[in-house]
PDB file of C-alpha atoms in Angstrom:
ATOM      1  CA  MET A  29      65.218  22.122  35.243  1.00  0.00           C
ATOM      2  CA  ASN A  30      66.701  19.146  36.623  1.00  0.00           C
ATOM      3  CA  LEU A  31      63.909  16.453  38.268  1.00  0.00           C
ATOM      4  CA  PHE A  32      65.622  14.224  40.865  1.00  0.00           C
ATOM      5  CA  THR A  33      63.363  11.250  42.292  1.00  0.00           C
ATOM      6  CA  GLU A  34      66.550   9.577  43.856  1.00  0.00           C
ATOM      7  CA  ARG A  35      67.848  10.555  47.305  1.00  0.00           C
ATOM      8  CA  LEU A  36      72.013  10.200  46.094  1.00  0.00           C
ATOM      9  CA  ALA A  37      71.296  11.899  43.077  1.00  0.00           C
ATOM     10  CA  LEU A  38      70.087  15.365  44.443  1.00  0.00           C
ATOM     11  CA  ARG A  39      72.937  15.015  46.947  1.00  0.00           C
ATOM     12  CA  GLN A  40      75.799  14.383  44.792  1.00  0.00           C
ATOM     13  CA  TYR A  41      73.746  17.400  42.877  1.00  0.00           C
ATOM     14  CA  VAL A  42      73.330  19.890  46.404  1.00  0.00           C
ATOM     15  CA  GLU A  43      77.405  19.471  46.852  1.00  0.00           C
ATOM     16  CA  GLY A  44      77.887  20.473  43.583  1.00  0.00           C
ATOM     17  CA  LEU A  45      76.668  23.207  44.101  1.00  0.00           C
ATOM     18  CA  LYS A  46      78.103  23.677  47.699  1.00  0.00           C
ATOM     19  CA  LYS A  47      81.187  23.396  45.988  1.00  0.00           C
ATOM     20  CA  GLU A  48      80.778  26.746  43.690  1.00  0.00           C
ATOM     21  CA  GLY A  49      79.832  28.995  47.191  1.00  0.00           C
ATOM     22  CA  GLU A  50      76.134  28.662  45.341  1.00  0.00           C
ATOM     23  CA  THR A  51      73.513  29.549  48.337  1.00  0.00           C
ATOM     24  CA  ILE A  52      70.358  27.613  48.263  1.00  0.00           C
ATOM     25  CA  GLY A  53      66.696  28.000  48.425  1.00  0.00           C
ATOM     26  CA  PHE A  54      64.105  25.619  49.442  1.00  0.00           C
ATOM     27  CA  VAL A  55      60.567  25.377  49.012  1.00  0.00           C
ATOM     28  CA  PRO A  56      59.200  21.599  50.453  1.00  0.00           C
ATOM     29  CA  THR A  57      55.681  21.402  48.906  1.00  0.00           C
ATOM     30  CA  MET A  58      53.218  18.399  48.336  1.00  0.00           C
ATOM     31  CA  GLY A  59      52.717  19.315  44.959  1.00  0.00           C
ATOM     32  CA  ALA A  60      49.343  20.163  42.913  1.00  0.00           C
ATOM     33  CA  LEU A  61      51.251  23.096  42.629  1.00  0.00           C
ATOM     34  CA  HIS A  62      49.515  26.567  42.363  1.00  0.00           C
ATOM     35  CA  GLU A  63      49.868  30.255  42.776  1.00  0.00           C
ATOM     36  CA  GLY A  64      50.784  30.127  46.737  1.00  0.00           C
ATOM     37  CA  HIS A  65      52.971  28.284  45.905  1.00  0.00           C
ATOM     38  CA  LEU A  66      55.121  29.709  42.906  1.00  0.00           C
ATOM     39  CA  GLN A  67      54.809  32.820  45.013  1.00  0.00           C
ATOM     40  CA  LEU A  68      56.955  31.076  47.227  1.00  0.00           C
ATOM     41  CA  VAL A  69      58.867  30.069  44.427  1.00  0.00           C
ATOM     42  CA  ARG A  70      59.757  32.462  43.091  1.00  0.00           C
ATOM     43  CA  ARG A  71      61.512  34.446  45.834  1.00  0.00           C
ATOM     44  CA  ALA A  72      63.426  31.249  46.481  1.00  0.00           C
ATOM     45  CA  VAL A  73      64.452  32.439  43.150  1.00  0.00           C
ATOM     46  CA  SER A  74      65.242  36.172  43.769  1.00  0.00           C
ATOM     47  CA  GLU A  75      66.909  35.808  47.344  1.00  0.00           C
ATOM     48  CA  ASN A  76      69.129  32.700  46.238  1.00  0.00           C
ATOM     49  CA  ASP A  77      71.826  31.674  43.509  1.00  0.00           C
ATOM     50  CA  VAL A  78      69.704  28.348  43.256  1.00  0.00           C
ATOM     51  CA  CYS A  79      65.846  27.545  44.016  1.00  0.00           C
ATOM     52  CA  ILE A  80      64.555  23.679  44.928  1.00  0.00           C
ATOM     53  CA  VAL A  81      61.753  22.484  45.686  1.00  0.00           C
ATOM     54  CA  SER A  82      60.308  19.218  46.684  1.00  0.00           C
ATOM     55  CA  VAL A  83      56.766  17.908  45.770  1.00  0.00           C
ATOM     56  CA  PHE A  84      56.073  14.663  47.796  1.00  0.00           C
ATOM     57  CA  VAL A  85      52.681  13.931  49.358  1.00  0.00           C
ATOM     58  CA  ASN A  86      54.082  12.578  52.377  1.00  0.00           C
ATOM     59  CA  PRO A  87      52.575   9.351  53.885  1.00  0.00           C
ATOM     60  CA  THR A  88      53.713   9.728  57.707  1.00  0.00           C
ATOM     61  CA  GLN A  89      51.086  12.906  58.225  1.00  0.00           C
ATOM     62  CA  PHE A  90      47.899  11.987  56.912  1.00  0.00           C
ATOM     63  CA  ASN A  91      46.325  10.409  59.843  1.00  0.00           C
ATOM     64  CA  ASP A  92      43.486   9.901  57.658  1.00  0.00           C
ATOM     65  CA  LYS A  93      44.051   7.589  54.862  1.00  0.00           C
ATOM     66  CA  GLY A  94      41.407   8.535  52.614  1.00  0.00           C
ATOM     67  CA  ASP A  95      42.958  11.983  52.839  1.00  0.00           C
ATOM     68  CA  LEU A  96      45.781  10.382  51.402  1.00  0.00           C
ATOM     69  CA  GLU A  97      44.542   9.395  48.183  1.00  0.00           C
ATOM     70  CA  ARG A  98      42.308  11.950  47.558  1.00  0.00           C
ATOM     71  CA  TYR A  99      45.013  14.358  47.471  1.00  0.00           C
ATOM     72  CA  PRO A 100      45.510  16.310  43.786  1.00  0.00           C
ATOM     73  CA  ARG A 101      48.991  14.634  42.046  1.00  0.00           C
ATOM     74  CA  ASN A 102      50.371  15.872  39.324  1.00  0.00           C
ATOM     75  CA  ILE A 103      53.786  16.301  38.638  1.00  0.00           C
ATOM     76  CA  LYS A 104      54.287  16.931  34.878  1.00  0.00           C
ATOM     77  CA  ALA A 105      51.854  20.099  35.393  1.00  0.00           C
ATOM     78  CA  ASP A 106      54.240  20.258  38.814  1.00  0.00           C
ATOM     79  CA  ALA A 107      57.632  20.496  37.058  1.00  0.00           C
ATOM     80  CA  ALA A 108      56.166  22.843  34.004  1.00  0.00           C
ATOM     81  CA  LEU A 109      55.341  25.309  36.346  1.00  0.00           C
ATOM     82  CA  LEU A 110      58.007  25.180  38.440  1.00  0.00           C
ATOM     83  CA  GLU A 111      60.585  25.877  35.214  1.00  0.00           C
ATOM     84  CA  GLN A 112      58.503  28.683  34.393  1.00  0.00           C
ATOM     85  CA  ALA A 113      59.553  29.941  37.540  1.00  0.00           C
ATOM     86  CA  GLY A 114      62.681  29.580  37.205  1.00  0.00           C
ATOM     87  CA  CYS A 115      63.166  26.697  39.271  1.00  0.00           C
ATOM     88  CA  ALA A 116      66.276  25.198  39.351  1.00  0.00           C
ATOM     89  CA  ALA A 117      66.271  21.445  40.424  1.00  0.00           C
ATOM     90  CA  ALA A 118      62.906  18.990  41.331  1.00  0.00           C
ATOM     91  CA  PHE A 119      62.977  16.494  44.007  1.00  0.00           C
ATOM     92  CA  ALA A 120      59.954  14.417  43.753  1.00  0.00           C
ATOM     93  CA  PRO A 121      60.698  10.991  45.636  1.00  0.00           C
ATOM     94  CA  SER A 122      58.803   8.053  46.381  1.00  0.00           C
ATOM     95  CA  PRO A 123      57.630   7.152  49.751  1.00  0.00           C
ATOM     96  CA  GLU A 124      59.859   4.100  49.606  1.00  0.00           C
ATOM     97  CA  GLU A 125      62.966   6.657  48.805  1.00  0.00           C
ATOM     98  CA  MET A 126      62.594   8.169  51.356  1.00  0.00           C
ATOM     99  CA  TYR A 127      61.562   6.004  54.115  1.00  0.00           C
ATOM    100  CA  SER A 128      62.780   2.500  54.910  1.00  0.00           C
ATOM    101  CA  ALA A 129      59.927   0.622  56.226  1.00  0.00           C
ATOM    102  CA  GLU A 130      60.654   0.777  59.497  1.00  0.00           C
ATOM    103  CA  GLU A 131      60.181   4.229  59.604  1.00  0.00           C
ATOM    104  CA  MET A 132      57.204   4.081  57.545  1.00  0.00           C
ATOM    105  CA  ASN A 133      55.664   2.540  59.984  1.00  0.00           C
ATOM    106  CA  ARG A 134      56.668   4.029  63.306  1.00  0.00           C
ATOM    107  CA  THR A 135      55.831   7.492  64.928  1.00  0.00           C
ATOM    108  CA  PHE A 136      58.418   9.645  64.694  1.00  0.00           C
ATOM    109  CA  GLU A 137      59.086  11.347  67.794  1.00  0.00           C
ATOM    110  CA  PHE A 138      59.852  14.790  68.911  1.00  0.00           C
ATOM    111  CA  ASP A 139      59.419  17.638  71.403  1.00  0.00           C
ATOM    112  CA  PHE A 140      57.213  20.082  70.595  1.00  0.00           C
ATOM    113  CA  GLY A 141      56.954  21.863  73.399  1.00  0.00           C
ATOM    114  CA  GLY A 142      53.050  21.880  73.404  1.00  0.00           C
ATOM    115  CA  LEU A 143      52.433  23.241  69.532  1.00  0.00           C
ATOM    116  CA  ASP A 144      51.227  19.145  68.839  1.00  0.00           C
ATOM    117  CA  THR A 145      48.042  19.642  71.744  1.00  0.00           C
ATOM    118  CA  VAL A 146      46.627  22.208  69.861  1.00  0.00           C
ATOM    119  CA  MET A 147      44.001  23.360  66.340  1.00  0.00           C
ATOM    120  CA  GLU A 148      45.667  20.593  63.883  1.00  0.00           C
ATOM    121  CA  GLY A 149      47.639  18.740  66.635  1.00  0.00           C
ATOM    122  CA  LYS A 150      44.686  18.255  67.930  1.00  0.00           C
ATOM    123  CA  TYR A 151      42.466  16.842  66.140  1.00  0.00           C
ATOM    124  CA  ARG A 152      45.414  15.138  63.505  1.00  0.00           C
ATOM    125  CA  PRO A 153      47.103  13.443  66.348  1.00  0.00           C
ATOM    126  CA  GLY A 154      50.813  12.376  64.293  1.00  0.00           C
ATOM    127  CA  HIS A 155      50.471  14.469  61.598  1.00  0.00           C
ATOM    128  CA  PHE A 156      52.885  17.059  62.648  1.00  0.00           C
ATOM    129  CA  ASN A 157      55.123  13.699  63.466  1.00  0.00           C
ATOM    130  CA  GLY A 158      55.166  13.488  59.892  1.00  0.00           C
ATOM    131  CA  VAL A 159      55.400  17.083  58.875  1.00  0.00           C
ATOM    132  CA  VAL A 160      58.618  17.167  61.032  1.00  0.00           C
ATOM    133  CA  GLN A 161      60.154  13.835  59.858  1.00  0.00           C
ATOM    134  CA  VAL A 162      60.080  14.836  56.740  1.00  0.00           C
ATOM    135  CA  VAL A 163      61.353  18.364  57.032  1.00  0.00           C
ATOM    136  CA  SER A 164      64.203  17.267  58.478  1.00  0.00           C
ATOM    137  CA  LYS A 165      65.061  14.310  56.418  1.00  0.00           C
ATOM    138  CA  LEU A 166      64.715  16.692  53.406  1.00  0.00           C
ATOM    139  CA  PHE A 167      66.828  19.394  54.771  1.00  0.00           C
ATOM    140  CA  SER A 168      69.881  17.430  55.949  1.00  0.00           C
ATOM    141  CA  LEU A 169      69.232  16.247  51.965  1.00  0.00           C
ATOM    142  CA  VAL A 170      68.881  19.808  50.550  1.00  0.00           C
ATOM    143  CA  THR A 171      71.408  21.714  53.190  1.00  0.00           C
ATOM    144  CA  PRO A 172      69.256  25.026  52.036  1.00  0.00           C
ATOM    145  CA  ASP A 173      70.101  28.339  53.313  1.00  0.00           C
ATOM    146  CA  ARG A 174      66.749  29.567  53.025  1.00  0.00           C
ATOM    147  CA  ALA A 175      63.252  27.935  52.942  1.00  0.00           C
ATOM    148  CA  TYR A 176      60.284  29.195  52.547  1.00  0.00           C
ATOM    149  CA  PHE A 177      56.917  28.178  54.099  1.00  0.00           C
ATOM    150  CA  GLY A 178      53.419  30.016  53.378  1.00  0.00           C
ATOM    151  CA  GLU A 179      51.809  31.308  56.463  1.00  0.00           C
ATOM    152  CA  LYS A 180      48.410  30.195  55.737  1.00  0.00           C
ATOM    153  CA  ASP A 181      49.938  26.768  57.554  1.00  0.00           C
ATOM    154  CA  PHE A 182      50.348  28.938  60.325  1.00  0.00           C
ATOM    155  CA  GLN A 183      50.698  25.324  62.813  1.00  0.00           C
ATOM    156  CA  GLN A 184      52.732  24.120  60.912  1.00  0.00           C
ATOM    157  CA  LEU A 185      55.793  27.291  60.078  1.00  0.00           C
ATOM    158  CA  ALA A 186      55.784  28.065  64.097  1.00  0.00           C
ATOM    159  CA  ILE A 187      57.096  23.802  64.603  1.00  0.00           C
ATOM    160  CA  ILE A 188      59.199  24.383  61.711  1.00  0.00           C
ATOM    161  CA  ARG A 189      60.753  27.140  63.398  1.00  0.00           C
ATOM    162  CA  ARG A 190      61.195  25.376  66.432  1.00  0.00           C
ATOM    163  CA  MET A 191      62.126  21.829  64.979  1.00  0.00           C
ATOM    164  CA  VAL A 192      64.883  24.433  63.278  1.00  0.00           C
ATOM    165  CA  ARG A 193      66.183  25.522  66.463  1.00  0.00           C
ATOM    166  CA  LEU A 194      66.197  22.530  68.405  1.00  0.00           C
ATOM    167  CA  MET A 195      67.916  20.506  65.495  1.00  0.00           C
ATOM    168  CA  GLY A 196      70.785  23.223  65.476  1.00  0.00           C
ATOM    169  CA  PHE A 197      69.631  23.414  61.150  1.00  0.00           C
ATOM    170  CA  GLY A 198      71.510  25.934  59.888  1.00  0.00           C
ATOM    171  CA  VAL A 199      68.783  28.036  57.609  1.00  0.00           C
ATOM    172  CA  GLU A 200      66.600  30.829  57.673  1.00  0.00           C
ATOM    173  CA  ILE A 201      62.909  30.031  58.386  1.00  0.00           C
ATOM    174  CA  VAL A 202      60.778  32.976  55.445  1.00  0.00           C
ATOM    175  CA  GLY A 203      57.274  32.410  56.114  1.00  0.00           C
ATOM    176  CA  CYS A 204      55.340  34.320  53.697  1.00  0.00           C
ATOM    177  CA  PRO A 205      52.162  35.779  53.421  1.00  0.00           C
ATOM    178  CA  ILE A 206      48.721  33.954  52.582  1.00  0.00           C
ATOM    179  CA  VAL A 207      47.855  34.148  48.617  1.00  0.00           C
ATOM    180  CA  ARG A 208      44.290  34.713  48.251  1.00  0.00           C
ATOM    181  CA  GLU A 209      42.323  34.265  44.832  1.00  0.00           C
ATOM    182  CA  GLU A 210      40.089  37.972  44.101  1.00  0.00           C
ATOM    183  CA  SER A 211      37.210  36.185  46.049  1.00  0.00           C
ATOM    184  CA  GLY A 212      38.985  35.862  49.069  1.00  0.00           C
ATOM    185  CA  LEU A 213      39.785  31.962  49.117  1.00  0.00           C
ATOM    186  CA  ALA A 214      42.773  30.897  50.464  1.00  0.00           C
ATOM    187  CA  LEU A 215      44.558  29.563  47.745  1.00  0.00           C
ATOM    188  CA  SER A 216      45.123  25.779  48.581  1.00  0.00           C
ATOM    189  CA  SER A 217      45.643  22.585  46.726  1.00  0.00           C
ATOM    190  CA  ARG A 218      42.826  21.094  47.790  1.00  0.00           C
ATOM    191  CA  ASN A 219      41.092  23.557  46.407  1.00  0.00           C
ATOM    192  CA  ALA A 220      41.157  21.205  43.411  1.00  0.00           C
ATOM    193  CA  LEU A 221      38.620  19.057  45.323  1.00  0.00           C
ATOM    194  CA  LEU A 222      36.025  21.206  45.289  1.00  0.00           C
ATOM    195  CA  THR A 223      33.152  21.375  42.969  1.00  0.00           C
ATOM    196  CA  PRO A 224      32.491  25.054  41.071  1.00  0.00           C
ATOM    197  CA  GLU A 225      29.218  25.639  43.389  1.00  0.00           C
ATOM    198  CA  GLN A 226      32.055  24.481  47.001  1.00  0.00           C
ATOM    199  CA  LYS A 227      34.041  27.223  45.657  1.00  0.00           C
ATOM    200  CA  LYS A 228      31.531  29.635  46.140  1.00  0.00           C
ATOM    201  CA  LEU A 229      30.664  28.950  49.270  1.00  0.00           C
ATOM    202  CA  ALA A 230      34.036  28.481  50.972  1.00  0.00           C
ATOM    203  CA  VAL A 231      34.345  32.011  50.159  1.00  0.00           C
ATOM    204  CA  ASN A 232      32.459  32.645  53.803  1.00  0.00           C
ATOM    205  CA  ILE A 233      35.098  30.812  55.165  1.00  0.00           C
ATOM    206  CA  SER A 234      37.521  33.993  54.506  1.00  0.00           C
ATOM    207  CA  ALA A 235      34.519  37.082  53.831  1.00  0.00           C
ATOM    208  CA  VAL A 236      33.376  36.249  58.428  1.00  0.00           C
ATOM    209  CA  LEU A 237      36.674  36.062  59.087  1.00  0.00           C
ATOM    210  CA  LYS A 238      37.897  39.532  58.020  1.00  0.00           C
ATOM    211  CA  GLU A 239      34.416  41.103  58.424  1.00  0.00           C
ATOM    212  CA  SER A 240      35.467  39.959  62.606  1.00  0.00           C
ATOM    213  CA  THR A 241      38.434  42.018  62.084  1.00  0.00           C
ATOM    214  CA  GLN A 242      36.447  44.888  62.390  1.00  0.00           C
ATOM    215  CA  PHE A 243      34.515  44.063  65.241  1.00  0.00           C
ATOM    216  CA  ALA A 244      37.014  42.161  67.456  1.00  0.00           C
ATOM    217  CA  LEU A 245      38.806  43.692  69.903  1.00  0.00           C
ATOM    218  CA  GLU A 246      35.266  46.050  70.999  1.00  0.00           C
ATOM    219  CA  THR A 247      34.107  42.772  71.826  1.00  0.00           C
ATOM    220  CA  SER A 248      35.110  39.697  73.830  1.00  0.00           C
ATOM    221  CA  VAL A 249      37.199  36.725  72.734  1.00  0.00           C
ATOM    222  CA  ARG A 250      34.162  34.867  73.562  1.00  0.00           C
ATOM    223  CA  GLU A 251      32.149  35.854  71.352  1.00  0.00           C
ATOM    224  CA  LEU A 252      33.731  36.574  68.755  1.00  0.00           C
ATOM    225  CA  HIS A 253      34.627  33.535  68.521  1.00  0.00           C
ATOM    226  CA  ASP A 254      31.337  31.920  68.505  1.00  0.00           C
ATOM    227  CA  ALA A 255      30.056  34.734  66.172  1.00  0.00           C
ATOM    228  CA  VAL A 256      32.597  33.546  63.653  1.00  0.00           C
ATOM    229  CA  ILE A 257      31.761  30.171  64.103  1.00  0.00           C
ATOM    230  CA  ALA A 258      27.637  30.819  63.546  1.00  0.00           C
ATOM    231  CA  ALA A 259      28.603  32.874  60.694  1.00  0.00           C
ATOM    232  CA  ILE A 260      30.247  30.008  59.046  1.00  0.00           C
ATOM    233  CA  ASN A 261      27.948  27.083  59.725  1.00  0.00           C
ATOM    234  CA  ARG A 262      24.859  29.083  58.862  1.00  0.00           C
ATOM    235  CA  HIS A 263      25.903  27.986  55.175  1.00  0.00           C
ATOM    236  CA  ASP A 264      24.466  24.420  53.975  1.00  0.00           C
ATOM    237  CA  GLY A 265      27.774  22.228  53.156  1.00  0.00           C
ATOM    238  CA  LEU A 266      30.265  24.127  55.684  1.00  0.00           C
ATOM    239  CA  GLN A 267      31.058  22.839  58.925  1.00  0.00           C
ATOM    240  CA  VAL A 268      33.746  24.558  61.468  1.00  0.00           C
ATOM    241  CA  GLU A 269      36.005  21.611  62.650  1.00  0.00           C
ATOM    242  CA  TYR A 270      37.650  23.816  64.962  1.00  0.00           C
ATOM    243  CA  PHE A 271      38.141  28.093  65.252  1.00  0.00           C
ATOM    244  CA  SER A 272      41.251  29.064  67.944  1.00  0.00           C
ATOM    245  CA  ILE A 273      42.084  31.933  68.532  1.00  0.00           C
ATOM    246  CA  VAL A 274      45.492  32.323  70.045  1.00  0.00           C
ATOM    247  CA  ASP A 275      49.080  33.767  70.669  1.00  0.00           C
ATOM    248  CA  GLY A 276      50.786  33.809  67.847  1.00  0.00           C
ATOM    249  CA  ASP A 277      53.858  32.743  69.082  1.00  0.00           C
ATOM    250  CA  THR A 278      52.621  29.869  72.043  1.00  0.00           C
ATOM    251  CA  LEU A 279      49.334  29.186  69.759  1.00  0.00           C
ATOM    252  CA  GLN A 280      47.763  28.634  73.191  1.00  0.00           C
ATOM    253  CA  GLU A 281      44.535  29.957  73.463  1.00  0.00           C
ATOM    254  CA  ILE A 282      43.954  33.358  75.205  1.00  0.00           C
ATOM    255  CA  ASN A 283      40.674  34.310  77.076  1.00  0.00           C
ATOM    256  CA  ARG A 284      41.542  38.042  76.246  1.00  0.00           C
ATOM    257  CA  TRP A 285      42.019  40.204  73.923  1.00  0.00           C
ATOM    258  CA  ASP A 286      45.338  42.055  76.509  1.00  0.00           C
ATOM    259  CA  GLU A 287      47.449  38.639  76.717  1.00  0.00           C
ATOM    260  CA  SER A 288      49.146  38.732  73.987  1.00  0.00           C
ATOM    261  CA  ASP A 289      50.603  41.716  71.791  1.00  0.00           C
ATOM    262  CA  TYR A 290      50.343  38.663  68.860  1.00  0.00           C
ATOM    263  CA  VAL A 291      46.559  37.284  68.539  1.00  0.00           C
ATOM    264  CA  VAL A 292      45.850  35.178  65.890  1.00  0.00           C
ATOM    265  CA  GLY A 293      42.328  33.553  64.650  1.00  0.00           C
ATOM    266  CA  CYS A 294      42.959  29.732  63.371  1.00  0.00           C
ATOM    267  CA  ILE A 295      40.127  28.069  61.077  1.00  0.00           C
ATOM    268  CA  THR A 296      39.347  24.765  59.703  1.00  0.00           C
ATOM    269  CA  VAL A 297      36.237  24.032  58.209  1.00  0.00           C
ATOM    270  CA  TYR A 298      34.793  21.007  56.249  1.00  0.00           C
ATOM    271  CA  CYS A 299      33.558  22.366  52.801  1.00  0.00           C
ATOM    272  CA  GLY A 300      31.695  18.428  52.026  1.00  0.00           C
ATOM    273  CA  LYS A 301      34.584  16.469  52.393  1.00  0.00           C
ATOM    274  CA  ILE A 302      37.018  18.712  52.147  1.00  0.00           C
ATOM    275  CA  ARG A 303      39.064  20.036  54.693  1.00  0.00           C
ATOM    276  CA  LEU A 304      40.335  23.906  54.271  1.00  0.00           C
ATOM    277  CA  ILE A 305      41.979  25.478  56.184  1.00  0.00           C
ATOM    278  CA  ASP A 306      42.777  29.647  56.946  1.00  0.00           C
ATOM    279  CA  ASN A 307      43.673  32.027  59.568  1.00  0.00           C
ATOM    280  CA  ILE A 308      43.500  36.162  60.238  1.00  0.00           C
ATOM    281  CA  ARG A 309      45.581  37.993  62.644  1.00  0.00           C
ATOM    282  CA  TYR A 310      44.139  40.003  65.182  1.00  0.00           C
ATOM    283  CA  LYS A 311      46.505  41.980  67.107  1.00  0.00           C
TER     284      LYS A 311
END
């Protein structure tokens, strides 16, 4: 597997692939890879001639410097996993390689059409500006035919789809189902920061969401919302930051089940100091 740290070397590699008429599948990651990432990689490998993966902890999408510093990093382990999964090339640049000093200190502007004012955007101001900034840069470098994103980051996926439309990237965005541990806990790089006791505790997030689907449409949206939050907060060590029941396309909250045919419940929960996200489809 090729490992690139400089944009020029990656670009030359990509140009060689294009000359040969090879199709490129791309998986952008922030490293600390787990089975969820690897499923994206294996799918990209199976559906394209070549799979390229970026491993870059993007500083411009962190509004909490402590969270940025805590984010797990292990490029050696990541590279080994990628090679086993059939990845042809990994791109692991430094922040200085990706951004000029001006870019690092200036908020990237983008027309989100309201997708950034709710959920993650509300609680992490500037986060999605950084996401669009880095993904648009990566798309310009890799020029993939298909790019693969996990549905765990539900709001991010919706924003990336809008970015592709508005910026005119010729890439197919492939959303892939959430990968869960046997316990039901959604796989996340942040899970590596949980203690064994916290990991057991965090299982309650997915358990409560799954249980809520059994009575969702028989109760009001508000009652379901409040019941899910109460059931999770009942566990000492878990604290819900938000739970939003939204239209899956607009990401705007609904008040009645008949307002949309595509309804998703999106949640963020603190397990100690570790921030975990998950979602579940109701309709």
